[in-house]
């Protein structure tokens, strides 16, 4: 993988040169440098493991009433859903019915 020296975008190869799709910057390819690059060509995909039936060990829980089934225990996690300069949003997942809601939902 190669990145543009001018704008930092990822570049693609065309006829022996690296070409930036964003600004059009071009530079020649170097076989010695490219030998050390890691590519996905020839790599095997890892086995997909189904964890849907696994217990949710390790996730933090809290006392929070589920609006759907009135269970009083939920897993929680934080996620950035707005701009980076705004605070994260806390999500809850009911330990019984797996209903998902945000902290600010009413």
XYZ file of C-alpha atoms in Angstrom:
106
model
C 0.000 0.000 0.000
C 1.331 3.402 -0.889
C 0.144 6.842 0.205
C 0.349 10.113 -1.705
C 3.224 12.422 -0.749
C 1.094 15.488 -1.571
C -2.313 14.814 0.006
C -1.898 11.568 1.994
C -4.597 9.619 0.119
C -4.130 5.955 -0.711
C -2.647 5.421 -4.166
C -3.325 2.736 -6.788
C -1.080 1.264 -9.451
C -1.423 2.025 -13.157
C 1.125 0.860 -15.751
C 4.140 0.684 -13.440
C 3.416 3.887 -11.503
C 1.587 4.786 -8.321
C -1.293 7.210 -9.017
C -3.263 9.197 -6.444
C -7.002 9.062 -7.138
C -7.591 12.295 -5.206
C -5.015 14.773 -6.510
C -3.470 12.930 -9.489
C 0.092 12.852 -8.084
C 2.202 10.102 -9.707
C 5.424 8.380 -8.729
C 7.255 5.394 -10.129
C 7.079 1.994 -8.460
C 10.101 0.524 -6.650
C 10.188 -3.293 -6.641
C 12.631 -3.484 -3.697
C 10.398 -1.357 -1.503
C 7.230 -3.187 -2.587
C 8.661 -6.600 -1.666
C 8.464 -5.582 1.989
C 4.828 -4.463 1.756
C 2.130 -6.660 3.232
C -0.678 -7.472 0.808
C -3.898 -9.440 1.036
C -3.068 -11.406 -2.109
C -2.587 -15.056 -1.256
C -3.660 -14.718 2.368
C -6.256 -17.133 3.642
C -9.365 -15.805 5.308
C -9.656 -16.719 8.938
C -12.511 -18.886 10.091
C -15.614 -16.960 11.140
C -16.533 -17.848 14.690
C -20.197 -17.569 15.693
C -20.353 -16.142 19.205
C -24.071 -15.352 19.226
C -24.741 -18.091 21.810
C -21.694 -17.299 23.942
C -22.149 -15.731 27.328
C -21.277 -12.053 27.488
C -18.466 -12.396 29.972
C -16.299 -9.381 30.488
C -18.770 -6.749 29.359
C -19.643 -4.264 32.094
C -23.133 -4.414 33.562
C -25.133 -1.874 35.499
C -28.502 -1.499 37.171
C -30.686 0.007 34.463
C -34.357 -0.745 33.808
C -35.115 -2.079 30.339
C -37.948 -0.088 28.719
C -39.149 -3.226 26.918
C -39.217 -6.009 29.543
C -38.579 -4.135 32.854
C -35.470 -6.245 33.605
C -33.181 -4.230 35.890
C -29.763 -5.303 34.561
C -28.068 -4.224 31.320
C -24.698 -4.349 29.596
C -23.342 -0.962 28.590
C -20.762 0.471 26.206
C -19.690 3.876 24.954
C -19.619 4.826 21.272
C -18.672 7.978 19.398
C -21.643 8.769 17.126
C -21.288 12.511 16.662
C -18.368 14.771 15.876
C -15.066 14.007 17.572
C -15.298 17.161 19.677
C -18.569 15.974 21.290
C -18.901 13.424 24.064
C -19.526 9.726 23.489
C -22.995 8.196 23.815
C -23.649 5.395 26.314
C -25.665 2.443 24.998
C -27.391 -0.228 27.069
C -28.313 -3.799 26.077
C -30.784 -5.703 28.262
C -29.315 -8.901 29.733
C -32.677 -10.676 29.275
C -34.312 -9.596 25.995
C -31.253 -7.912 24.377
C -33.225 -4.728 23.689
C -30.821 -1.869 22.918
C -31.311 1.774 23.887
C -29.305 4.955 24.399
C -28.808 6.703 27.720
C -30.677 9.803 26.521
C -33.708 7.870 25.139
C -36.853 8.501 27.131
